[in-house]
C-alpha positions as MATLAB code, in Angstrom:
seq = 'MKKIFIMSVFLLFSSVSAQQKMHTVAKGDNAYNIARKYGISLDEFYKLNPAAKSGNLKIGDKVTVKNGSAASASSAVSYITVQSGQTLYGLLRQYKISEAELRKLNPGLESNLKIGDRIALPASNVSRYADSNTSGTSEKAKPSAPVSASANTYTSSGISSDNFVTYTVQSGDTTFGIVNKFSVSLDDLIRLNPDLAKGLRSGMVLKVKPADKAYVKKSGDELNVVVMLPFGYESGDSKYRTMSLDFLSGAKLAIERNARRGQKLNVKIVDAGSEATFKNSLTQINRDNTDLIVGPLFKSSILEVLDYVKDSKIPIVAPFANSDDLYGFSNLIIVETNEQTYADRIIQEVKTAHTDQRIFIVADGDRTHANYIRTGLIKALKNPNIQLVNSPSEITADTNMMTGQSVPVIAVLASNDDSTGQAFAEKMIAMSGEVQGMKAFSMFYVPAFEKKADELGKASLVYVMDRTINTEGSFEKEILSEFNRKYCKTPGKYAIIGFDVMNDMLSRENSRGEIFSQMGKTQTQLATKFEFERIHRNGAYVNTGYRVVRLVP';
ca = [
     104.711  126.667   11.852;
     105.234  128.982    8.887;
     102.269  129.375    6.569;
     102.573  130.996    3.178;
      99.869  131.484    0.641;
      99.906  132.509   -2.962;
      96.881  133.771   -4.725;
      95.870  135.356   -7.984;
      92.348  136.627   -7.899;
      90.380  137.799  -10.866;
      87.535  140.178   -9.975;
      84.395  140.464  -12.095;
      82.637  143.805  -11.629;
      79.092  144.529  -12.714;
      77.413  147.915  -12.591;
      73.806  148.613  -11.667;
      71.828  151.789  -12.041;
      70.964  154.292   -9.368;
      67.197  154.578   -9.872;
      64.379  152.177  -10.616;
      62.175  152.834  -13.639;
      59.572  150.892  -15.539;
      59.259  150.625  -19.276;
      56.126  149.604  -21.166;
      56.976  147.332  -24.078;
      55.933  148.856  -27.402;
      55.785  147.478  -30.927;
      59.275  146.617  -32.190;
      60.826  146.481  -28.704;
      63.187  143.692  -27.726;
      65.545  143.162  -24.805;
      68.515  144.580  -26.690;
      67.010  147.877  -27.833;
      65.320  148.467  -24.464;
      68.621  147.934  -22.634;
      70.403  150.216  -25.086;
      67.739  152.924  -24.713;
      68.244  153.098  -20.958;
      72.029  152.718  -21.019;
      72.266  149.338  -19.321;
      73.765  146.039  -20.457;
      71.715  143.057  -21.601;
      72.989  141.129  -18.617;
      71.724  143.837  -16.251;
      68.377  143.888  -18.057;
      67.947  140.143  -17.651;
      68.920  140.294  -13.985;
      66.172  142.863  -13.462;
      63.710  140.919  -15.626;
      64.456  137.164  -15.435;
      61.242  136.275  -17.268;
      62.458  138.216  -20.309;
      65.195  135.627  -20.960;
      62.643  133.484  -22.778;
      62.429  136.227  -25.418;
      58.630  136.400  -25.134;
      58.179  140.127  -24.519;
      54.639  141.261  -25.360;
      53.372  144.708  -26.198;
      52.104  146.278  -22.987;
      54.385  144.277  -20.660;
      56.005  146.259  -17.846;
      59.758  145.721  -17.436;
      62.233  147.152  -14.948;
      65.036  149.153  -16.526;
      66.767  150.689  -13.526;
      67.687  149.310  -10.136;
      66.788  151.397   -7.096;
      69.743  150.473   -4.865;
      72.342  153.205   -5.262;
      74.439  151.589   -2.575;
      74.981  148.605   -4.858;
      76.936  150.612   -7.392;
      79.471  147.833   -7.706;
      79.826  144.229   -6.656;
      82.813  141.927   -6.804;
      82.983  138.182   -7.106;
      86.087  136.000   -7.078;
      86.425  132.337   -7.919;
      88.390  129.524   -6.336;
      89.122  126.056   -7.665;
      88.331  123.224   -5.233;
      91.462  121.376   -4.123;
      91.950  117.888   -2.704;
      90.525  117.639    0.820;
      88.314  120.720    0.648;
      84.701  120.330    1.771;
      81.620  122.502    1.680;
      81.733  122.939    5.446;
      85.416  123.825    5.282;
      84.781  126.539    2.695;
      81.993  128.032    4.827;
      84.322  128.220    7.814;
      87.357  129.452    5.885;
      85.625  132.216    3.941;
      83.231  133.252    6.758;
      80.125  132.871    4.610;
      76.757  131.227    5.311;
      75.590  128.242    3.301;
      72.616  130.282    2.054;
      74.945  133.003    0.734;
      77.212  130.433   -0.913;
      74.309  128.704   -2.652;
      72.927  132.041   -3.828;
      76.225  132.703   -5.602;
      76.421  129.106   -6.877;
      72.963  127.846   -7.943;
      72.863  124.066   -8.136;
      75.922  123.629   -5.923;
      76.208  120.042   -4.699;
      77.098  119.246   -1.087;
      79.860  116.859   -2.182;
      82.445  119.108   -3.794;
      84.652  117.677   -6.519;
      88.285  118.545   -7.154;
      88.387  121.165   -9.874;
      84.924  122.616   -9.135;
      84.849  126.392   -9.666;
      83.190  128.195   -6.738;
      82.062  131.831   -6.660;
      82.696  133.761   -3.431;
      82.496  137.433   -2.371;
      85.766  139.021   -3.500;
      86.287  140.735   -0.148;
      86.101  137.371    1.640;
      88.566  135.774   -0.780;
      90.971  138.690   -0.411;
      90.809  138.486    3.386;
      90.525  134.769    4.102;
      91.931  132.853    1.101;
      94.087  129.964    2.280;
      94.433  131.324    5.808;
      93.798  127.809    7.158;
      96.135  125.989    4.769;
      99.711  125.210    5.760;
     102.578  125.548    3.357;
     104.108  122.280    2.300;
     107.556  123.369    1.187;
     110.802  123.708    3.041;
     110.994  126.055    6.001;
     112.461  129.073    4.248;
     110.620  128.775    0.939;
     107.118  129.793   -0.158;
     104.608  127.012   -0.512;
     103.257  125.808   -3.810;
     100.963  128.275   -5.557;
      97.435  127.624   -4.299;
      94.711  127.543   -6.898;
      92.503  130.133   -5.234;
      91.957  131.706   -8.577;
      90.040  131.345  -11.738;
      91.632  131.590  -15.108;
      90.557  134.892  -16.530;
      89.440  135.004  -20.141;
      91.360  131.911  -21.151;
      88.682  130.368  -23.346;
      89.340  132.428  -26.438;
      90.264  131.040  -29.840;
      89.883  131.630  -33.570;
      86.813  130.559  -35.564;
      86.987  128.982  -38.994;
      85.938  132.306  -40.540;
      88.764  134.105  -38.690;
      86.955  135.721  -35.776;
      88.255  135.802  -32.209;
      85.889  133.611  -30.184;
      85.169  133.405  -26.473;
      83.412  130.628  -24.565;
      81.184  132.136  -21.895;
      82.093  131.056  -18.358;
      79.907  130.883  -15.268;
      79.744  134.368  -13.746;
      80.495  136.245  -16.968;
      78.539  139.366  -17.875;
      77.980  140.933  -21.275;
      79.474  144.145  -19.912;
      82.614  142.297  -18.784;
      83.097  140.619  -22.171;
      82.614  143.901  -24.040;
      85.220  145.567  -21.804;
      87.673  142.685  -21.971;
      87.835  142.563  -25.736;
      87.408  146.335  -26.319;
      84.413  145.894  -28.620;
      81.110  147.717  -28.792;
      77.877  146.149  -27.616;
      76.390  146.796  -31.075;
      79.148  144.785  -32.754;
      78.839  141.940  -30.239;
      75.084  141.692  -30.826;
      75.547  141.884  -34.597;
      78.010  138.985  -34.543;
      75.919  136.982  -32.058;
      72.150  137.470  -32.613;
      71.388  134.776  -30.022;
      72.568  137.182  -27.311;
      69.082  138.717  -27.513;
      67.903  135.570  -25.717;
      70.382  136.050  -22.886;
      73.960  135.191  -21.986;
      74.434  131.520  -21.156;
      77.426  129.621  -19.805;
      79.006  127.589  -22.596;
      77.975  129.923  -25.442;
      80.736  130.448  -27.995;
      80.702  134.101  -28.993;
      82.405  135.785  -31.908;
      83.867  138.951  -30.440;
      85.849  140.648  -33.223;
      87.716  139.928  -36.457;
      91.016  138.209  -35.769;
      94.273  139.616  -36.975;
      95.471  137.846  -40.064;
      96.845  134.620  -38.693;
     100.602  134.268  -38.857;
     101.354  130.847  -40.296;
     104.831  129.371  -40.297;
     106.595  129.492  -43.616;
     108.142  126.093  -44.138;
     105.593  123.375  -43.697;
     105.800  121.468  -40.435;
     109.043  123.033  -39.213;
     109.011  126.054  -36.873;
     111.971  128.360  -37.558;
     113.069  130.168  -34.404;
     115.721  132.887  -34.012;
     117.120  133.590  -30.525;
     118.897  136.965  -30.246;
     121.131  137.501  -27.202;
     124.065  139.874  -26.552;
     126.889  137.358  -26.066;
     129.589  139.769  -27.232;
     128.099  142.837  -25.617;
     131.193  144.915  -24.884;
     134.863  144.138  -24.483;
     135.591  143.626  -20.789;
     131.892  143.726  -19.830;
     130.694  140.235  -18.935;
     127.360  141.155  -17.281;
     125.133  140.684  -20.323;
     127.236  137.856  -21.723;
     126.720  135.863  -18.510;
     123.009  136.700  -18.498;
     122.714  135.582  -22.124;
     124.495  132.273  -21.520;
     122.259  131.534  -18.543;
     119.125  132.445  -20.494;
     120.246  130.221  -23.371;
     120.889  127.241  -21.076;
     117.254  127.283  -19.979;
     115.978  127.953  -23.499;
     117.955  124.999  -24.881;
     116.391  122.700  -22.294;
     112.923  123.798  -23.423;
     113.861  123.390  -27.099;
     115.197  119.865  -26.580;
     112.184  118.931  -24.469;
     109.702  120.024  -27.145;
     111.739  118.400  -29.914;
     111.630  115.058  -28.071;
     107.847  115.394  -28.007;
     107.757  115.586  -31.787;
     107.769  119.323  -32.463;
     109.856  120.075  -35.563;
     112.179  122.960  -34.754;
     114.962  124.776  -36.549;
     116.637  127.127  -34.064;
     119.245  129.735  -34.937;
     121.227  131.543  -32.218;
     122.252  135.102  -33.140;
     124.776  137.202  -31.234;
     122.986  140.530  -30.890;
     126.191  142.263  -29.794;
     125.952  145.703  -28.184;
     123.408  148.399  -28.894;
     125.985  150.140  -31.083;
     126.674  147.058  -33.244;
     123.181  145.575  -33.160;
     122.203  146.466  -36.717;
     124.828  144.087  -38.052;
     123.044  141.145  -36.414;
     119.770  141.916  -38.201;
     121.195  140.664  -41.468;
     121.254  137.164  -39.967;
     117.449  137.098  -39.807;
     115.851  135.612  -42.891;
     112.508  137.431  -43.001;
     111.167  134.931  -45.521;
     111.927  131.904  -43.406;
     111.574  132.923  -39.727;
     108.492  132.105  -37.671;
     109.429  133.341  -34.202;
     112.076  135.675  -32.775;
     112.949  135.457  -29.063;
     114.894  138.526  -27.918;
     116.785  140.772  -28.025;
     117.095  142.145  -24.487;
     117.146  145.931  -24.915;
     114.171  148.072  -25.853;
     116.083  149.985  -28.511;
     117.062  146.695  -30.142;
     113.486  145.400  -29.938;
     112.311  148.505  -31.802;
     114.887  147.908  -34.533;
     113.794  144.287  -34.979;
     110.153  145.381  -35.137;
     111.031  147.812  -37.896;
     113.131  145.212  -39.725;
     110.263  142.664  -39.872;
     107.343  145.123  -40.050;
     106.074  143.822  -43.388;
     106.186  140.130  -42.445;
     104.735  140.556  -38.913;
     106.923  137.780  -37.482;
     106.051  137.209  -33.794;
     108.724  138.791  -31.580;
     109.119  137.947  -27.888;
     110.600  140.640  -25.613;
     111.924  138.803  -22.514;
     112.589  141.913  -20.402;
     111.587  145.166  -22.137;
     108.208  146.544  -21.062;
     107.150  150.150  -21.659;
     104.161  152.048  -23.021;
     105.854  152.869  -26.318;
     106.012  149.143  -27.166;
     102.310  148.458  -26.644;
     101.210  149.486  -30.139;
     102.982  146.665  -32.038;
     100.561  143.851  -32.861;
     103.303  141.235  -33.447;
     105.087  141.862  -30.133;
     104.799  139.588  -27.077;
     105.980  141.248  -23.848;
     106.938  138.768  -21.139;
     107.872  141.019  -18.215;
     104.918  142.145  -16.099;
     104.768  145.925  -15.771;
     105.698  147.144  -12.289;
     102.633  149.367  -12.253;
     100.581  146.158  -12.122;
     102.344  145.253   -8.872;
     101.774  148.746   -7.460;
      98.058  148.551   -8.294;
      97.817  145.252   -6.429;
      99.560  146.676   -3.350;
      97.150  149.632   -3.342;
      94.288  147.150   -3.358;
      95.840  145.090   -0.545;
      96.486  148.140    1.668;
      92.978  149.424    1.042;
      91.547  146.108    2.272;
      93.744  146.047    5.402;
      93.550  149.733    6.334;
      91.662  150.730    9.504;
      92.851  154.323    9.996;
      96.478  153.411   10.763;
      99.268  155.703    9.639;
     100.902  154.462    6.431;
     104.666  154.619    5.812;
     105.913  154.133    2.234;
     109.623  153.389    1.814;
     110.674  155.078   -1.430;
     113.518  154.415   -3.837;
     115.780  157.100   -5.269;
     113.363  158.685   -7.735;
     110.212  157.974   -5.661;
     108.263  156.995   -8.786;
     106.707  153.872   -7.300;
     106.182  155.462   -3.876;
     104.403  158.475   -5.341;
     102.222  156.246   -7.516;
     101.149  154.162   -4.508;
     100.602  157.289   -2.400;
      98.367  158.822   -5.081;
      96.418  155.571   -5.432;
      95.859  155.308   -1.683;
      94.719  158.923   -1.429;
      92.053  158.107   -4.013;
      91.131  154.781   -2.425;
      91.013  155.779    1.254;
      89.254  158.529    3.172;
      91.782  161.103    4.457;
      94.685  158.660    4.905;
      97.741  159.653    6.927;
     100.593  158.766    4.562;
     104.278  159.465    5.062;
     106.986  158.835    2.443;
     110.361  157.891    3.926;
     113.761  157.194    2.420;
     114.741  154.406    4.786;
     112.963  151.684    6.792;
     114.660  153.110    9.885;
     112.289  156.081    9.671;
     109.230  153.878   10.249;
     107.937  154.340   13.798;
     104.926  153.097   15.719;
     102.267  155.641   16.706;
     101.362  156.330   20.332;
      97.859  156.295   21.767;
      97.575  159.681   23.486;
      95.073  158.317   26.034;
      96.925  155.191   27.117;
     100.501  155.955   26.076;
     100.692  152.545   24.389;
     102.273  151.968   20.993;
      99.866  151.718   18.078;
     100.643  149.581   14.981;
     101.119  151.160   11.558;
     101.122  149.969    7.953;
     104.487  149.838    6.156;
     104.889  149.579    2.374;
     108.132  148.832    0.536;
     108.230  150.576   -2.853;
     111.925  149.983   -3.594;
     113.466  147.018   -5.413;
     116.902  147.511   -3.853;
     117.859  144.296   -2.051;
     119.708  146.088    0.766;
     116.696  148.329    1.389;
     114.500  145.248    1.311;
     116.767  143.525    3.843;
     116.546  146.566    6.126;
     112.758  146.659    5.653;
     112.464  142.989    6.642;
     114.594  143.503    9.760;
     112.601  146.591   10.749;
     109.288  144.767   10.363;
     110.530  141.825   12.435;
     111.702  144.160   15.195;
     108.503  146.243   15.236;
     106.147  143.253   15.116;
     107.928  141.880   18.193;
     107.155  145.083   20.060;
     103.766  146.105   18.651;
     100.973  143.698   17.824;
      98.970  144.299   14.652;
     101.760  145.549   12.391;
     100.964  145.119    8.676;
     103.659  145.097    6.010;
     103.398  145.134    2.199;
     105.938  145.095   -0.615;
     105.477  145.525   -4.360;
     108.781  143.685   -4.875;
     110.191  140.329   -3.858;
     113.305  140.450   -1.684;
     115.403  137.321   -0.873;
     115.182  138.187    2.834;
     111.433  137.533    2.712;
     112.056  133.821    2.166;
     114.882  133.579    4.683;
     112.855  135.303    7.402;
     109.400  134.011    6.489;
     108.436  132.850    9.990;
     109.399  136.122   11.649;
     107.807  138.260    8.933;
     104.585  136.323    9.327;
     104.094  138.226   12.597;
     103.883  141.415   10.527;
     101.417  139.722    8.125;
     103.717  140.578    5.218;
     102.087  140.554    1.790;
     104.271  140.860   -1.279;
     103.971  140.504   -5.035;
     106.229  138.363   -7.152;
     106.101  137.271  -10.760;
     108.233  134.178  -10.419;
     108.456  131.391   -7.867;
     109.004  127.644   -8.220;
     106.640  125.139   -6.670;
     109.325  122.681   -5.596;
     106.650  120.130   -4.683;
     105.132  120.000   -8.180;
     105.845  116.983  -10.385;
     106.453  119.121  -13.508;
     108.825  121.393  -11.607;
     110.726  118.462  -10.106;
     111.115  116.947  -13.565;
     112.510  120.159  -15.096;
     114.880  120.856  -12.202;
     116.164  117.287  -12.423;
     116.674  117.559  -16.207;
     118.559  120.829  -15.797;
     120.799  119.347  -13.114;
     121.583  116.308  -15.286;
     122.412  118.510  -18.254;
     124.398  121.265  -16.525;
     125.280  119.744  -13.126;
     123.794  122.677  -11.227;
     120.548  124.294  -10.167;
     119.162  126.819  -12.681;
     119.738  130.474  -11.841;
     117.309  133.331  -12.386;
     118.009  133.873  -16.086;
     118.134  130.152  -16.881;
     114.657  129.834  -15.362;
     113.424  132.783  -17.425;
     114.972  131.290  -20.564;
     113.223  127.962  -20.013;
     109.889  129.539  -19.125;
     109.818  131.930  -22.079;
     110.881  129.356  -24.662;
     108.717  126.533  -23.323;
     105.680  128.798  -23.127;
     106.063  130.109  -26.664;
     106.749  126.710  -28.223;
     103.777  125.178  -26.409;
     101.435  127.772  -27.934;
     102.046  126.654  -31.526;
      98.933  124.904  -32.834;
      98.547  122.391  -35.651;
      98.453  125.201  -38.229;
     101.690  126.733  -36.996;
      99.977  129.705  -35.384;
     101.151  131.175  -32.092;
      99.037  134.316  -31.803;
      95.764  132.373  -31.888;
      96.820  130.606  -28.686;
      97.719  133.716  -26.676;
      94.439  133.601  -24.743;
      95.633  130.606  -22.719;
      96.859  131.195  -19.171;
      99.897  128.978  -18.565;
     102.353  128.560  -15.705;
     105.762  127.189  -16.556;
     108.607  126.374  -14.160;
     108.298  129.625  -12.220;
     106.465  132.180  -14.345;
     102.759  132.716  -14.821;
     101.913  133.823  -18.363;
      98.591  135.627  -18.681;
      98.693  137.736  -21.833;
      96.360  140.609  -22.565;
      96.264  143.235  -25.262;
      96.504  146.619  -23.556;
      95.537  148.350  -26.798;
      93.242  147.072  -29.491;
      95.362  145.128  -32.002;
      98.425  146.056  -29.944;
     101.101  143.997  -28.210;
     100.363  141.007  -26.036;
     101.483  141.959  -22.516;
     101.950  139.510  -19.657;
      99.857  140.554  -16.643;
     100.457  137.390  -14.616;
     101.815  137.513  -11.067;
     101.317  135.939   -7.640;
     100.444  137.445   -4.273;
     102.354  135.864   -1.376;
     100.926  136.164    2.129;
     102.883  135.330    5.257;
     100.852  134.621    8.380;
     101.939  133.759   11.937;
];
């Protein structure tokens, strides 16, 4: 039986020092200034000195300020959410961990697990064993429903009444991790939250930095939305017109759905035309009475809209454009996950699976992705044998010089060309039938992966995708049924994107008409996971959400 698993894992890393030292508490010392003096975080200090959490440091007390285990330079913990039917014994078996180890990571863990419980596990065990004993429940040629083997990342942020970004501390958080996540200094975090001197506690609501001036809609209860799509792109060129119509069909479904739920919406559809005629469409945007702009499609057009509304800071959603030169705009929301994010994940996956096999990377025309993965693997692995090839046909098994037997290799697809992906899938199926232990990875989704899922499971194929529909989910069934009733067909790729983008944005509006204050929420719509982060301080919100799909025999 085919088994397919989808996982998004968030890793929390904490650093410890290389040498152990003792510090004698002097007059005026407290946990914060001692930690700062020795270059460690408060969280690290409290781990080394649990008794100090009470805040009762006395002059003359001896405290540990460095940890002597250099080998523990980094540790990684991942979290899973308990699903229906999972038991404590089942988790121990699945993740190959002892009960003592599990309880050490989860103090107070009860033997009777409850659905929704958040369980900490060693990241390496989650990466290797997550869902390997769970069968897919969807149709034969389709991936199973996304499995909740993940924790939401920093999804508990909000805005305080005095306009500060807030964060609710979760189990497993560290001060160091929060400082890094929000790009703030430890000094500023302590200044805003004096109680941190007593230790970091789950459930604490921290002020982390001043919030950007909240964008509030301009006309009372009604949200004014402009959708910009290139319907009349070029004479005789129907590619973008068809894409726009499909996108709009999904967006309209989301608009009507939210309107039925009581959201007051005024939506204006603007023909963005071609890049050459785009400026004419800008005049249709009323900067004094627009609360959200979805589109346009092209980066050059996005830049022009940003310039046109720069004084009013109207939120702008870029459905497809994603590049470094867009990251500096604080009112921009970038939906498309950067491909480098996928490449980084594949590097991580190959690193975990690698046991001195030769690695083949199938490159595209300009080799950008292939070279990036190759460089990452050279840094991550010790003296790896990596070969870049132009075609899957160039992938060959190694030969054991002693026995003459074929030896499995690792194959990585770094091309998003469907025909190359088809050839890659066929090559992996053929090789896995001849050589046991083949391992295949792809930073792109290819339709052939779904059609040949059973066969590719023999090559333990792992691939990254940003969009997939859980056809067994009640929400998904409802939306697909609504779309079919409205348009008498199944939604295509761009209709799905249109629904997901519009439904996600509209659902983030709060009672005060703000959208930006809700960007910390991780949400999954019909097929897309939205997990926005600011790459630069006060820069654009960039979607970093994706799924990892694993095929097993």
